[in-house]
Coordinates of C-alpha atoms in Angstrom, one line a residue:
Chain L
M1 CA 10.4 26.3 47.9
K2 CA 10.7 30.0 47.4
K3 CA 8.1 31.8 45.2
I4 CA 10.7 32.9 42.7
D5 CA 12.0 29.3 42.3
Q6 CA 8.4 28.2 41.7
I7 CA 8.0 30.8 39.0
I8 CA 11.3 29.9 37.4
L9 CA 10.4 26.2 37.4
W10 CA 7.0 26.9 35.9
T11 CA 8.5 29.1 33.2
L12 CA 11.0 26.4 32.4
G13 CA 8.4 23.6 32.4
L14 CA 5.7 25.4 30.4
G15 CA 8.3 27.1 28.2
F16 CA 9.9 23.8 27.1
P17 CA 7.2 22.9 24.5
V18 CA 7.5 26.5 23.1
V19 CA 11.3 26.1 22.9
V20 CA 10.9 22.8 21.1
G21 CA 8.3 24.3 18.7
L22 CA 10.7 27.2 18.1
M23 CA 13.6 24.8 17.3
I24 CA 11.4 23.0 14.7
W25 CA 10.3 26.3 13.2
A26 CA 14.0 27.5 13.0
N27 CA 15.0 24.3 11.4
S28 CA 12.3 24.6 8.7
I29 CA 13.5 28.2 8.0
E30 CA 17.1 27.0 7.7
T31 CA 16.0 24.2 5.3
Q32 CA 14.1 26.7 3.2
V33 CA 17.2 29.0 3.0
I34 CA 19.5 26.1 2.1
E35 CA 17.2 24.9 -0.6
G36 CA 16.8 28.4 -1.9
K37 CA 13.0 28.2 -1.9
K38 CA 12.7 31.7 -0.3
E39 CA 15.1 34.4 -0.6
V40 CA 13.5 36.6 2.1
I41 CA 11.6 34.9 4.9
K42 CA 9.0 37.0 6.5
T43 CA 8.7 35.8 10.1
G44 CA 7.2 38.9 11.7
G45 CA 7.1 40.0 15.2
L46 CA 6.3 36.6 16.6
W47 CA 9.7 35.4 15.6
D48 CA 11.4 38.2 17.5
T49 CA 9.2 37.8 20.6
L50 CA 9.9 34.0 20.7
G51 CA 13.6 34.8 20.1
I52 CA 13.6 36.9 23.3
F53 CA 11.7 34.2 25.2
F54 CA 14.2 31.7 23.9
I55 CA 17.2 33.7 25.3
I56 CA 15.4 34.2 28.6
W57 CA 14.6 30.5 28.8
V58 CA 18.2 29.4 28.0
V59 CA 19.6 31.8 30.6
L60 CA 17.1 30.6 33.2
A61 CA 17.8 27.0 32.4
A62 CA 21.6 27.5 32.8
I63 CA 21.2 29.3 36.1
T64 CA 18.7 26.7 37.4
L65 CA 20.9 23.8 36.4
I66 CA 24.0 25.3 38.1
R67 CA 21.9 26.0 41.2
L68 CA 20.7 22.4 41.2
L69 CA 24.3 21.3 41.4
I70 CA 25.0 23.7 44.4
N71 CA 21.8 23.9 46.3
S72 CA 21.0 20.5 47.9
K73 CA 17.5 21.6 49.1
L74 CA 16.4 22.8 45.7
R75 CA 17.9 19.6 44.2
E76 CA 15.9 17.4 46.5
T77 CA 12.7 19.3 46.0
M78 CA 12.9 19.5 42.3
L79 CA 14.5 16.1 41.4
S80 CA 12.2 14.1 43.7
K81 CA 9.3 15.4 41.7
V82 CA 11.1 14.6 38.4
A83 CA 12.1 11.1 39.6
R84 CA 8.7 10.6 41.3
I85 CA 10.2 9.8 44.7
Q86 CA 7.7 9.7 47.6
E87 CA 8.8 10.2 51.1
R88 CA 5.6 10.7 53.0
D89 CA 6.6 8.9 56.2
E90 CA 9.6 7.1 57.8
R91 CA 9.0 3.8 56.0
E92 CA 9.0 5.5 52.6
V93 CA 12.2 7.3 53.6
E94 CA 13.8 4.0 54.5
V95 CA 12.6 2.4 51.2
S96 CA 13.9 5.5 49.3
G97 CA 17.3 5.0 51.1
Y98 CA 17.5 1.4 50.0
A99 CA 16.5 2.3 46.5
A100 CA 19.1 5.1 46.3
K101 CA 21.8 2.6 47.4
F102 CA 20.6 0.1 44.8
S103 CA 20.6 2.8 42.2
F104 CA 24.1 4.1 43.3
F105 CA 25.7 0.6 42.9
A106 CA 23.8 -0.1 39.7
N107 CA 25.0 3.2 38.2
L108 CA 28.6 2.6 39.4
A109 CA 28.6 -0.9 37.9
L110 CA 27.3 0.5 34.6
L111 CA 29.8 3.4 34.6
V112 CA 32.7 1.0 35.2
L113 CA 31.5 -1.2 32.4
L114 CA 31.1 1.8 30.1
L115 CA 34.6 3.0 31.1
F116 CA 36.0 -0.4 30.2
L117 CA 34.2 -0.4 26.8
S118 CA 35.3 3.1 26.0
S119 CA 38.9 2.3 26.6
V120 CA 39.2 -1.1 25.0
N121 CA 40.3 -1.4 21.4
L122 CA 39.8 -4.8 19.8
K123 CA 40.8 -5.8 16.3
L124 CA 40.5 -9.2 14.7
K125 CA 41.9 -9.7 11.2
R126 CA 42.2 -12.6 8.8
D127 CA 44.2 -12.3 5.6
N128 CA 42.2 -14.0 2.8
Q129 CA 45.1 -13.8 0.3
G130 CA 47.2 -16.1 2.5
F131 CA 50.0 -13.6 3.3
L132 CA 51.9 -14.6 6.4
D133 CA 53.0 -12.1 9.0
S134 CA 56.4 -12.1 10.8
E135 CA 55.2 -15.0 13.0
G136 CA 54.0 -17.0 10.1
Q137 CA 50.3 -16.5 10.8
T138 CA 47.4 -15.4 8.5
K139 CA 45.1 -14.5 11.5
H140 CA 45.8 -11.6 13.7
G141 CA 44.2 -10.3 16.9
Y142 CA 44.9 -7.1 18.7
I143 CA 43.6 -6.0 22.0
Q144 CA 44.6 -2.6 23.5
L145 CA 43.5 -0.6 26.6
G146 CA 43.9 3.1 26.7
F147 CA 42.0 6.4 26.8
A148 CA 42.4 10.1 26.5
L149 CA 40.8 12.5 28.9
K150 CA 40.7 15.3 26.4
A151 CA 38.4 15.2 23.4
Y152 CA 39.9 14.9 20.0
D153 CA 37.9 17.8 18.7
E154 CA 39.4 20.8 20.5
K155 CA 37.0 23.3 18.9
S156 CA 34.4 23.0 21.6
F157 CA 35.5 26.1 23.3
K158 CA 37.0 28.7 20.9
Y159 CA 38.1 32.3 21.1
E160 CA 39.3 34.1 18.0
N161 CA 40.6 37.7 17.9
N162 CA 41.8 38.8 14.5
N163 CA 41.5 41.7 12.0
L164 CA 37.9 40.7 11.2
G165 CA 36.8 40.9 14.8
K166 CA 36.4 38.9 18.0
E167 CA 34.6 35.6 18.3
L168 CA 33.8 33.4 21.3
S169 CA 32.1 30.1 20.7
Y170 CA 31.2 27.1 22.8
T171 CA 29.6 24.0 21.3
D172 CA 30.4 21.0 23.4
L173 CA 32.3 19.6 26.4
P174 CA 36.1 19.5 25.7
I175 CA 36.3 16.1 27.5
S176 CA 36.4 12.7 25.9
K177 CA 33.8 10.0 26.6
S178 CA 36.2 8.2 28.9
G179 CA 36.9 11.5 30.6
I180 CA 33.2 12.1 31.3
I181 CA 32.7 8.5 32.6
I182 CA 35.7 8.9 34.9
F183 CA 34.4 12.3 36.1
L184 CA 31.0 10.7 36.8
I185 CA 32.5 7.8 38.8
V186 CA 34.7 10.2 40.9
W187 CA 31.8 12.6 41.3
Q188 CA 29.4 9.9 42.5
M189 CA 31.9 8.5 45.0
A190 CA 32.8 11.9 46.3
M191 CA 29.2 13.0 46.7
Y192 CA 28.4 9.8 48.6
H193 CA 31.3 10.1 51.0
L194 CA 30.7 13.8 51.5
S195 CA 27.1 13.2 52.4
A196 CA 27.9 10.1 54.6
R197 CA 30.7 11.9 56.5
K198 CA 28.4 14.8 57.3
K199 CA 25.9 12.4 58.8
L200 CA 28.4 10.1 60.6
K201 CA 30.5 13.0 62.0
V202 CA 30.6 12.8 65.8
E203 CA 30.4 16.2 67.5
Chain A
M1 CA 25.6 -6.0 60.8
G2 CA 27.6 -6.3 64.0
N3 CA 27.4 -9.3 66.3
L4 CA 23.9 -9.1 67.6
K5 CA 23.3 -12.7 68.5
P6 CA 20.6 -14.0 68.7
K7 CA 18.7 -11.8 66.2
L8 CA 15.6 -10.3 67.7
R9 CA 12.2 -10.3 66.0
L10 CA 9.7 -7.6 66.8
D11 CA 6.0 -8.6 66.8
N12 CA 3.0 -6.4 67.5
N13 CA -0.6 -6.7 68.1
L14 CA -1.6 -3.6 66.2
H15 CA -4.4 -5.3 64.3
V16 CA -5.9 -6.5 67.6
L17 CA -5.8 -3.0 69.2
R18 CA -7.2 -1.5 66.0
A19 CA -10.0 -4.0 65.9
T20 CA -10.8 -3.3 69.6
M21 CA -11.0 0.4 68.8
K22 CA -13.0 -0.3 65.6
I23 CA -10.8 1.9 63.4
T24 CA -9.5 1.2 59.9
Q25 CA -5.9 1.2 58.9
A26 CA -6.4 4.5 57.1
E27 CA -7.8 6.1 60.2
L28 CA -4.9 4.9 62.3
A29 CA -2.5 6.0 59.7
D30 CA -4.0 9.5 59.7
A31 CA -3.9 9.7 63.5
I32 CA -0.2 8.8 63.8
G33 CA 0.9 10.6 60.6
V34 CA 2.0 7.8 58.3
T35 CA 0.5 6.2 55.2
R36 CA -1.9 3.4 55.2
A37 CA 0.7 1.2 53.5
T38 CA 3.0 1.7 56.5
V39 CA 0.3 0.6 59.0
N40 CA -0.3 -2.4 56.8
A41 CA 3.4 -3.2 56.6
M42 CA 3.7 -2.9 60.4
E43 CA 0.7 -5.2 61.0
R44 CA 2.2 -7.8 58.6
G45 CA 5.5 -7.6 60.4
D46 CA 7.3 -6.3 57.3
Y47 CA 8.3 -3.1 58.9
N48 CA 9.6 -2.2 62.3
P49 CA 8.7 1.3 63.3
S50 CA 11.2 3.8 64.7
L51 CA 11.2 4.6 68.4
E52 CA 9.3 7.8 67.7
L53 CA 6.6 6.1 65.8
A54 CA 6.3 3.4 68.5
F55 CA 5.8 6.2 71.1
R56 CA 3.2 7.8 68.8
L57 CA 1.3 4.4 68.7
S58 CA 1.7 4.1 72.5
L59 CA 0.2 7.5 73.0
Y60 CA -2.6 6.9 70.5
F61 CA -3.6 3.5 72.0
K62 CA -2.9 4.7 75.6
K63 CA -0.8 1.6 76.2
N64 CA 2.8 1.0 77.1
I65 CA 5.2 0.2 74.2
H66 CA 5.7 -3.4 75.5
E67 CA 2.0 -3.9 75.4
I68 CA 1.9 -3.2 71.7
F69 CA 5.3 -4.6 70.7
T70 CA 6.7 -7.9 71.9
V71 CA 10.2 -9.3 71.3
G72 CA 11.0 -12.8 70.1
V73 CA 14.1 -14.5 69.1
E74 CA 14.3 -15.0 65.3
N75 CA 17.1 -17.4 64.9
E76 CA 18.8 -19.1 67.9
K77 CA 21.3 -21.1 65.9
N78 CA 23.2 -17.9 64.8

């Protein structure tokens, strides 16, 4: 791993407790403002310094996470440490391969189940007043399957340009739960086949 | 996996060779560049080494591969 990557990872790792602490502090200030306990909150230079650190940390985290997705070497080096995967010799590599396959299928099975649960709509109803429906029944059962790829809340990514000024905001992914699950299933399969084809390719 | 009939079983006499040389599993592991657990797994027959590792063992013990590893038939019915 490059020296710069090591520094970035150390900054992200050691900075995480600071960021969490800052979030708690920010939350307490916000609560005080809402409750009107303090009109002016004196935070001093520490607040500004930590604010700059927070911006740097978020930018570094975003860059590192995108690089993790692109750079396979960095991904393997970093995530093997996070996941505590040991590959000290050929037997451990083989065991790791079996475990990865096991994990792949377990994840896939779970994702398919979650996709099913996110798209099923079940409704059971009994009319206590004895009203009959068009089929002469007091008990009804509905089962539906369906999903939307786009999230219902479309305000996740917003750009406003009016007389008051310009505003660009991002709060969440604009994809529904089902959409994310489908994306993950397709992503897992695509990554598996991409990796396997590279290795199985006959020159 | 394929139609390899009968299935072959790889045995080894690593523990005998190791005892002859009076070395521990850890010492052998260090010498051939694997973990002690791998040497243990090979001795118990739970792990078949790669060709490269087999040659490393062969060089270390100064023996031919077939003097370290022997092949038996695991299941003749299949």
